[in-house]
CSV table of C-alpha atoms in Angstrom, one decimal:
chain,number,residue,atom,x,y,z
A,1,MET,CA,31.3,-24.1,25.5
A,2,SER,CA,30.7,-24.8,21.9
A,3,VAL,CA,31.5,-22.1,19.1
A,4,ASP,CA,27.8,-21.4,18.7
A,5,GLN,CA,27.3,-21.0,22.4
A,6,SER,CA,30.4,-18.8,22.7
A,7,SER,CA,29.3,-16.5,19.8
A,8,ARG,CA,25.8,-16.3,21.3
A,9,ALA,CA,27.3,-15.3,24.7
A,10,ARG,CA,29.3,-12.6,23.2
A,11,LEU,CA,26.4,-11.4,21.3
A,12,GLN,CA,24.2,-11.2,24.5
A,13,ARG,CA,27.1,-9.4,26.2
A,14,ARG,CA,27.4,-6.8,23.4
A,15,LEU,CA,23.6,-6.2,23.3
A,16,ALA,CA,23.6,-5.7,27.1
A,17,ARG,CA,26.3,-3.0,27.0
A,18,MET,CA,24.6,-1.2,24.1
A,19,ALA,CA,21.3,-1.4,26.2
A,20,GLU,CA,22.9,-0.1,29.2
A,21,ASN,CA,24.7,2.8,27.3
A,22,ASP,CA,23.0,6.0,28.8
A,23,ILE,CA,24.2,8.0,25.9
A,24,LEU,CA,22.5,5.9,23.4
A,25,GLY,CA,19.4,4.9,25.4
A,26,LEU,CA,18.2,2.2,23.3
A,27,SER,CA,15.3,0.0,23.8
A,28,GLU,CA,15.3,-3.7,23.1
A,29,ARG,CA,13.4,-3.3,19.7
A,30,GLN,CA,16.1,-0.8,18.5
A,31,ILE,CA,18.8,-3.5,18.7
A,32,TYR,CA,19.1,-6.1,16.0
A,33,ALA,CA,18.5,-9.5,17.5
A,34,PRO,CA,19.0,-13.0,16.0
A,35,GLU,CA,16.0,-14.1,14.0
A,36,ALA,CA,15.0,-16.8,16.5
A,37,HIS,CA,14.7,-13.9,19.1
A,38,LEU,CA,12.5,-11.7,17.1
A,39,ASN,CA,8.9,-11.0,18.2
A,40,PRO,CA,6.1,-8.8,17.4
A,41,ASP,CA,7.4,-6.4,20.1
A,42,HIS,CA,10.6,-5.8,18.0
A,43,LEU,CA,8.5,-4.8,14.9
A,44,LEU,CA,5.5,-3.1,16.1
A,45,PRO,CA,5.2,0.7,16.7
A,46,ASP,CA,3.7,1.8,20.1
A,47,PRO,CA,-0.1,1.1,20.3
A,48,THR,CA,-2.1,4.0,18.8
A,49,PRO,CA,-5.8,3.3,19.1
A,50,LEU,CA,-7.4,4.6,15.9
A,51,PHE,CA,-10.5,2.7,15.4
A,52,ASP,CA,-13.3,0.3,16.9
A,53,LYS,CA,-16.0,-1.5,15.1
A,54,ASN,CA,-17.9,1.6,14.6
A,55,THR,CA,-15.3,3.6,12.9
A,56,PRO,CA,-15.6,4.0,9.1
A,57,ILE,CA,-12.4,2.5,7.5
A,58,GLY,CA,-11.5,2.9,4.0
A,59,SER,CA,-8.6,1.5,1.8
A,60,MET,CA,-6.8,1.5,-1.5
A,61,GLY,CA,-3.7,0.0,-2.9
A,62,SER,CA,-2.2,-3.2,-4.2
A,63,CYS,CA,-3.6,-6.6,-4.4
A,64,PHE,CA,-2.6,-7.0,-0.6
A,65,ALA,CA,-5.0,-4.3,0.1
A,66,ARG,CA,-7.7,-6.8,-0.9
A,67,GLU,CA,-6.7,-9.2,1.9
A,68,ILE,CA,-7.0,-6.2,4.4
A,69,LYS,CA,-10.6,-5.3,3.1
A,70,SER,CA,-11.7,-8.9,3.2
A,71,HIS,CA,-10.3,-9.3,6.9
A,72,LEU,CA,-12.2,-6.0,8.0
A,73,GLN,CA,-15.5,-6.9,6.4
A,74,GLU,CA,-15.4,-10.6,7.7
A,75,SER,CA,-14.5,-9.3,11.1
A,76,GLY,CA,-17.6,-7.0,11.4
A,77,TYR,CA,-15.8,-3.8,11.1
A,78,ASN,CA,-17.5,-0.6,9.6
A,79,TYR,CA,-15.5,-0.8,6.1
A,80,VAL,CA,-16.5,2.1,3.8
A,81,HIS,CA,-17.5,0.5,0.3
A,82,TYR,CA,-19.0,2.1,-2.8
A,83,GLY,CA,-19.7,0.4,-6.0
A,84,GLU,CA,-20.1,-3.3,-7.2
A,85,GLY,CA,-18.4,-5.6,-9.6
A,86,PRO,CA,-14.8,-6.7,-10.0
A,87,ARG,CA,-13.3,-3.2,-10.0
A,88,ALA,CA,-14.8,-2.6,-6.6
A,89,ALA,CA,-13.5,-5.7,-5.1
A,90,HIS,CA,-10.2,-4.5,-3.8
A,91,GLY,CA,-10.9,-1.3,-2.1
A,92,SER,CA,-13.4,1.2,-1.0
A,93,ALA,CA,-14.5,2.4,-4.5
A,94,PRO,CA,-14.0,0.8,-8.1
A,95,TRP,CA,-10.5,2.2,-8.5
A,96,GLU,CA,-9.3,-1.7,-8.7
A,97,ARG,CA,-5.9,-2.5,-7.7
A,98,VAL,CA,-3.7,0.7,-7.4
A,99,TYR,CA,-0.2,-0.5,-7.2
A,100,ASN,CA,2.0,2.5,-7.6
A,101,THR,CA,2.2,5.9,-5.9
A,102,ALA,CA,1.4,8.0,-8.9
A,103,CYS,CA,-1.8,6.2,-9.6
A,104,ILE,CA,-2.8,6.5,-5.9
A,105,ARG,CA,-2.2,10.3,-6.3
A,106,GLN,CA,-4.1,10.4,-9.6
A,107,GLU,CA,-7.2,8.6,-8.3
A,108,VAL,CA,-7.4,11.0,-5.2
A,109,GLU,CA,-7.1,13.9,-7.7
A,110,ARG,CA,-9.6,12.3,-10.0
A,111,ALA,CA,-12.0,12.2,-7.0
A,112,PHE,CA,-11.7,15.8,-6.3
A,113,GLY,CA,-11.8,17.2,-9.9
A,114,LEU,CA,-8.2,17.7,-10.3
A,115,PHE,CA,-7.4,14.8,-12.9
A,116,ASP,CA,-9.8,14.2,-15.6
A,117,PRO,CA,-8.4,11.9,-18.4
A,118,ASP,CA,-10.1,11.1,-21.5
A,119,PRO,CA,-10.7,7.3,-22.3
A,120,VAL,CA,-8.5,6.1,-25.1
A,121,ALA,CA,-9.9,4.4,-28.1
A,122,ASP,CA,-8.1,1.2,-29.2
A,123,SER,CA,-7.9,-0.4,-32.7
A,124,GLU,CA,-11.1,-2.4,-32.2
A,125,GLY,CA,-13.3,0.4,-31.1
A,126,ARG,CA,-13.3,-0.1,-27.5
A,127,MET,CA,-12.5,2.6,-24.8
A,128,HIS,CA,-10.0,2.3,-22.1
A,129,ASP,CA,-9.4,3.9,-19.0
A,130,LEU,CA,-5.5,3.3,-18.9
A,131,HIS,CA,-5.1,4.9,-15.4
A,132,ARG,CA,-7.3,2.0,-13.8
A,133,MET,CA,-6.6,-1.6,-14.1
A,134,LYS,CA,-8.6,-3.6,-16.4
A,135,THR,CA,-11.0,-0.8,-17.2
A,136,VAL,CA,-12.4,-1.1,-20.7
A,137,PHE,CA,-15.7,-0.1,-22.1
A,138,ASN,CA,-17.5,-1.0,-25.3
A,139,SER,CA,-18.4,2.6,-26.3
A,140,SER,CA,-17.6,6.1,-25.5
A,141,GLU,CA,-21.1,6.6,-24.0
A,142,GLU,CA,-20.5,3.7,-21.7
A,143,ALA,CA,-17.1,5.0,-20.6
A,144,THR,CA,-18.4,8.5,-19.9
A,145,ALA,CA,-21.4,7.3,-17.8
A,146,THR,CA,-19.5,4.8,-16.0
A,147,ILE,CA,-16.4,7.1,-15.1
A,148,ALA,CA,-18.9,9.8,-14.0
A,149,GLN,CA,-20.4,7.5,-11.5
A,150,TYR,CA,-16.9,6.1,-10.5
A,151,LYS,CA,-15.8,9.7,-9.5
A,152,GLN,CA,-18.9,10.2,-7.3
A,153,GLN,CA,-18.1,6.6,-5.6
A,154,ALA,CA,-14.4,7.5,-5.1
A,155,ARG,CA,-15.0,11.0,-3.6
A,156,ALA,CA,-17.8,9.6,-1.3
A,157,ALA,CA,-15.4,6.7,-0.2
A,158,LEU,CA,-12.4,9.2,0.7
A,159,MET,CA,-14.9,11.6,2.3
A,160,ASP,CA,-16.6,9.0,4.6
A,161,SER,CA,-13.4,7.4,5.9
A,162,ASP,CA,-12.3,8.4,9.4
A,163,VAL,CA,-9.4,6.0,8.9
A,164,PHE,CA,-7.8,5.4,5.4
A,165,ILE,CA,-5.5,2.6,4.8
A,166,ILE,CA,-3.0,2.9,1.8
A,167,THR,CA,-0.9,-0.1,0.6
A,168,LEU,CA,2.0,0.7,-1.4
A,169,GLY,CA,2.9,-2.1,-4.0
A,170,LEU,CA,5.5,-1.2,-6.6
A,171,SER,CA,7.8,1.5,-8.1
A,172,GLU,CA,8.0,0.4,-11.8
A,173,VAL,CA,5.6,2.1,-14.0
A,174,TRP,CA,4.3,2.7,-17.6
A,175,TYR,CA,3.5,6.2,-18.4
A,176,ASP,CA,2.6,8.7,-21.3
A,177,GLN,CA,5.7,10.5,-22.2
A,178,LYS,CA,3.5,13.4,-23.6
A,179,THR,CA,1.7,14.1,-20.5
A,180,ASN,CA,3.7,12.4,-17.9
A,181,ARG,CA,0.9,10.6,-16.5
A,182,VAL,CA,1.1,7.2,-15.3
A,183,PHE,CA,-0.8,4.1,-16.3
A,184,ALA,CA,-2.0,1.3,-14.0
A,185,GLN,CA,-0.4,-1.2,-16.0
A,186,VAL,CA,1.2,-1.9,-19.4
A,187,PRO,CA,-1.1,-0.5,-21.9
A,188,PRO,CA,-3.1,-3.3,-24.0
A,189,LYS,CA,-1.4,-4.0,-27.3
A,190,SER,CA,-4.7,-2.6,-29.3
A,191,ALA,CA,-4.2,0.9,-27.4
A,192,TYR,CA,-0.2,0.9,-27.2
A,193,VAL,CA,1.5,3.9,-28.9
A,194,ALA,CA,5.3,3.1,-29.2
A,195,GLU,CA,6.2,6.8,-29.6
A,196,ARG,CA,4.4,7.8,-26.5
A,197,HIS,CA,4.2,4.8,-24.2
A,198,ALA,CA,7.3,3.9,-22.0
A,199,PHE,CA,8.3,2.5,-18.7
A,200,ARG,CA,10.4,3.8,-15.9
A,201,LEU,CA,11.2,3.6,-12.2
A,202,LEU,CA,9.6,6.2,-9.9
A,203,THR,CA,12.4,7.9,-7.8
A,204,PRO,CA,12.1,7.8,-4.1
A,205,ASP,CA,11.5,11.7,-4.1
A,206,GLU,CA,8.6,11.1,-6.7
A,207,ASN,CA,7.0,8.6,-4.5
A,208,VAL,CA,7.3,10.8,-1.4
A,209,VAL,CA,5.8,13.7,-3.4
A,210,ASN,CA,2.9,11.5,-4.8
A,211,VAL,CA,2.0,10.2,-1.4
A,212,ARG,CA,2.2,13.6,0.5
A,213,THR,CA,0.1,15.1,-2.4
A,214,ALA,CA,-2.6,12.5,-2.3
A,215,ILE,CA,-2.7,12.8,1.7
A,216,GLU,CA,-2.9,16.7,1.7
A,217,LEU,CA,-5.5,16.7,-0.9
A,218,LEU,CA,-7.5,14.2,0.9
A,219,ARG,CA,-7.2,16.3,4.1
A,220,GLN,CA,-8.4,19.4,2.3
A,221,HIS,CA,-11.8,17.7,2.0
A,222,ASN,CA,-11.7,15.3,5.1
A,223,PRO,CA,-9.5,17.3,7.6
A,224,HIS,CA,-9.6,14.8,10.3
A,225,VAL,CA,-8.9,11.6,8.6
A,226,GLN,CA,-6.2,9.3,9.9
A,227,VAL,CA,-4.1,7.7,7.5
A,228,ILE,CA,-2.2,4.2,7.8
A,229,LEU,CA,0.6,3.4,5.4
A,230,THR,CA,1.8,-0.1,4.8
A,231,VAL,CA,4.0,-1.8,2.0
A,232,SER,CA,2.6,-4.7,0.3
A,233,PRO,CA,4.9,-8.1,1.0
A,234,VAL,CA,3.7,-9.4,-2.3
A,235,PRO,CA,6.9,-9.5,-4.8
A,236,LEU,CA,6.9,-8.3,-8.2
A,237,ARG,CA,5.7,-10.8,-10.9
A,238,ALA,CA,8.1,-9.6,-13.4
A,239,THR,CA,10.2,-6.7,-14.1
A,240,PHE,CA,10.6,-4.4,-17.2
A,241,PHE,CA,14.2,-3.9,-16.7
A,242,ASN,CA,17.0,-6.2,-17.9
A,243,ARG,CA,18.0,-7.7,-14.6
A,244,SER,CA,16.6,-10.2,-12.1
A,245,VAL,CA,13.2,-9.7,-10.9
A,246,VAL,CA,14.4,-10.3,-7.4
A,247,VAL,CA,16.8,-7.4,-7.6
A,248,SER,CA,14.0,-5.2,-8.9
A,249,ASN,CA,11.6,-6.3,-6.3
A,250,HIS,CA,14.0,-5.1,-3.7
A,251,VAL,CA,14.6,-1.8,-5.2
A,252,SER,CA,10.9,-1.3,-5.6
A,253,LYS,CA,10.1,-2.3,-2.1
A,254,SER,CA,13.1,-0.3,-0.6
A,255,THR,CA,12.0,2.9,-2.2
A,256,LEU,CA,8.4,2.4,-0.9
A,257,LEU,CA,9.7,1.7,2.5
A,258,TYR,CA,11.7,4.9,2.5
A,259,THR,CA,8.6,6.6,1.3
A,260,ALA,CA,6.3,5.4,3.9
A,261,HIS,CA,8.8,6.4,6.8
A,262,ALA,CA,9.5,9.7,5.3
A,263,ILE,CA,5.8,10.6,5.2
A,264,THR,CA,5.1,9.5,8.7
A,265,GLN,CA,7.9,11.6,10.0
A,266,GLU,CA,6.7,14.6,8.0
A,267,LEU,CA,3.0,14.5,8.5
A,268,ASP,CA,1.0,14.3,11.5
A,269,GLY,CA,-1.7,11.7,11.7
A,270,VAL,CA,-0.1,9.2,9.3
A,271,HIS,CA,1.1,6.0,10.8
A,272,TYR,CA,3.1,3.3,9.6
A,273,PHE,CA,2.4,-0.5,9.9
A,274,PRO,CA,5.0,-3.1,9.1
A,275,SER,CA,3.0,-5.7,7.0
A,276,TYR,CA,6.3,-6.1,4.9
A,277,GLU,CA,8.5,-6.7,7.9
A,278,ILE,CA,6.1,-9.1,9.7
A,279,THR,CA,5.9,-11.2,6.5
A,280,HIS,CA,9.5,-11.6,6.1
A,281,HIS,CA,10.7,-11.9,9.8
A,282,LEU,CA,7.9,-13.3,11.9
A,283,VAL,CA,5.8,-15.9,9.8
A,284,GLU,CA,7.3,-19.3,9.3
A,285,GLU,CA,5.9,-19.9,5.8
A,286,PRO,CA,4.7,-16.6,4.5
A,287,PHE,CA,4.1,-17.4,0.8
A,288,ASP,CA,1.8,-19.7,-1.0
A,289,TRP,CA,3.0,-22.2,-3.6
A,290,ASP,CA,3.7,-19.3,-6.2
A,291,SER,CA,6.3,-17.7,-3.7
A,292,ARG,CA,4.5,-14.3,-4.1
A,293,HIS,CA,0.9,-14.5,-2.5
A,294,VAL,CA,0.9,-14.5,1.2
A,295,THR,CA,-0.7,-17.5,3.1
A,296,LYS,CA,-3.7,-17.2,5.3
A,297,ALA,CA,-1.5,-17.7,8.3
A,298,ALA,CA,0.5,-14.6,7.3
A,299,VAL,CA,-2.7,-12.6,6.8
A,300,ASP,CA,-4.0,-13.7,10.1
A,301,MET,CA,-0.9,-12.7,11.8
A,302,ILE,CA,-0.7,-9.3,10.1
A,303,MET,CA,-4.2,-8.5,10.8
A,304,ASP,CA,-4.0,-9.6,14.4
A,305,LEU,CA,-1.0,-7.4,15.0
A,306,PHE,CA,-2.7,-4.6,13.1
A,307,HIS,CA,-5.8,-4.6,15.5
A,308,ARG,CA,-3.3,-5.0,18.3
A,309,THR,CA,-1.6,-1.7,17.2
A,310,PHE,CA,-4.4,0.4,16.0
A,311,GLY,CA,-7.7,-1.1,17.4
A,312,SER,CA,-9.7,-0.2,20.2
A,313,GLN,CA,-12.8,-1.7,21.7
A,314,SER,CA,-13.8,1.5,23.2
A,315,LYS,CA,-12.1,4.4,21.2
A,316,HIS,CA,-15.4,6.5,21.2
A,317,GLU,CA,-16.2,6.0,24.8
């Protein structure tokens, strides 16, 4: 017997002893297996039918949220959608991409009248909504009218969803040191104020509070909504800290994974789906040429397993 075969045999005996231990009572998916032996059954939670093609499904989150939205729409699901244009392309309303938990919380608060930031004028006379990605207006009148419409659309999307998917993306944020409110991205140079604007890392506790607050506020207005949390597998493009972006990416994703699991253990009707783990452990070539965005094969596998976990052809029967 070769060294490799001997090692595998010892591993199998060890796994068998763990599985047979009456005190531990472990199932196969609770014991770490060699990568070649991993399969969806190791990663997926128990099936919990939440929707069929008639169920109103909404979503918000990072750029991976757009993949989820596109797949649901193309597959004929009842995807909740309000608004048109680029800012409405990524989710159920024109909240654009919402990468961090603070901005997720802020947009839910804005939809229900608890957050009403003033647009910021830049040095060129334009008005910026710094709390949404790439949201700039040519005048204060345009900003006022468009933001008022957006709040109505955001509220409707949250109210009309029976299932709401939140994709968590990153933990590094830019924020206003005076108000402590978080921006959607680094402020544009024309609106940047060095004395007020800075970056930091949201702590695990801050992330938990942000997601909990967003879900609890949503449920005050939509009591029966089921929430699915997932962590985007897409890595950071760059880090604001003086260290490797690879290190920063793992810091960011680990805090979000902790957040998702902390919330699912704390709140009923909140479910975790392992998009991040599926991408890294089940897909042979998960990333495109840029080593960041997931391939179509990865998206197809993730969504197939998503339907297998939460879908039902007859949920309402």
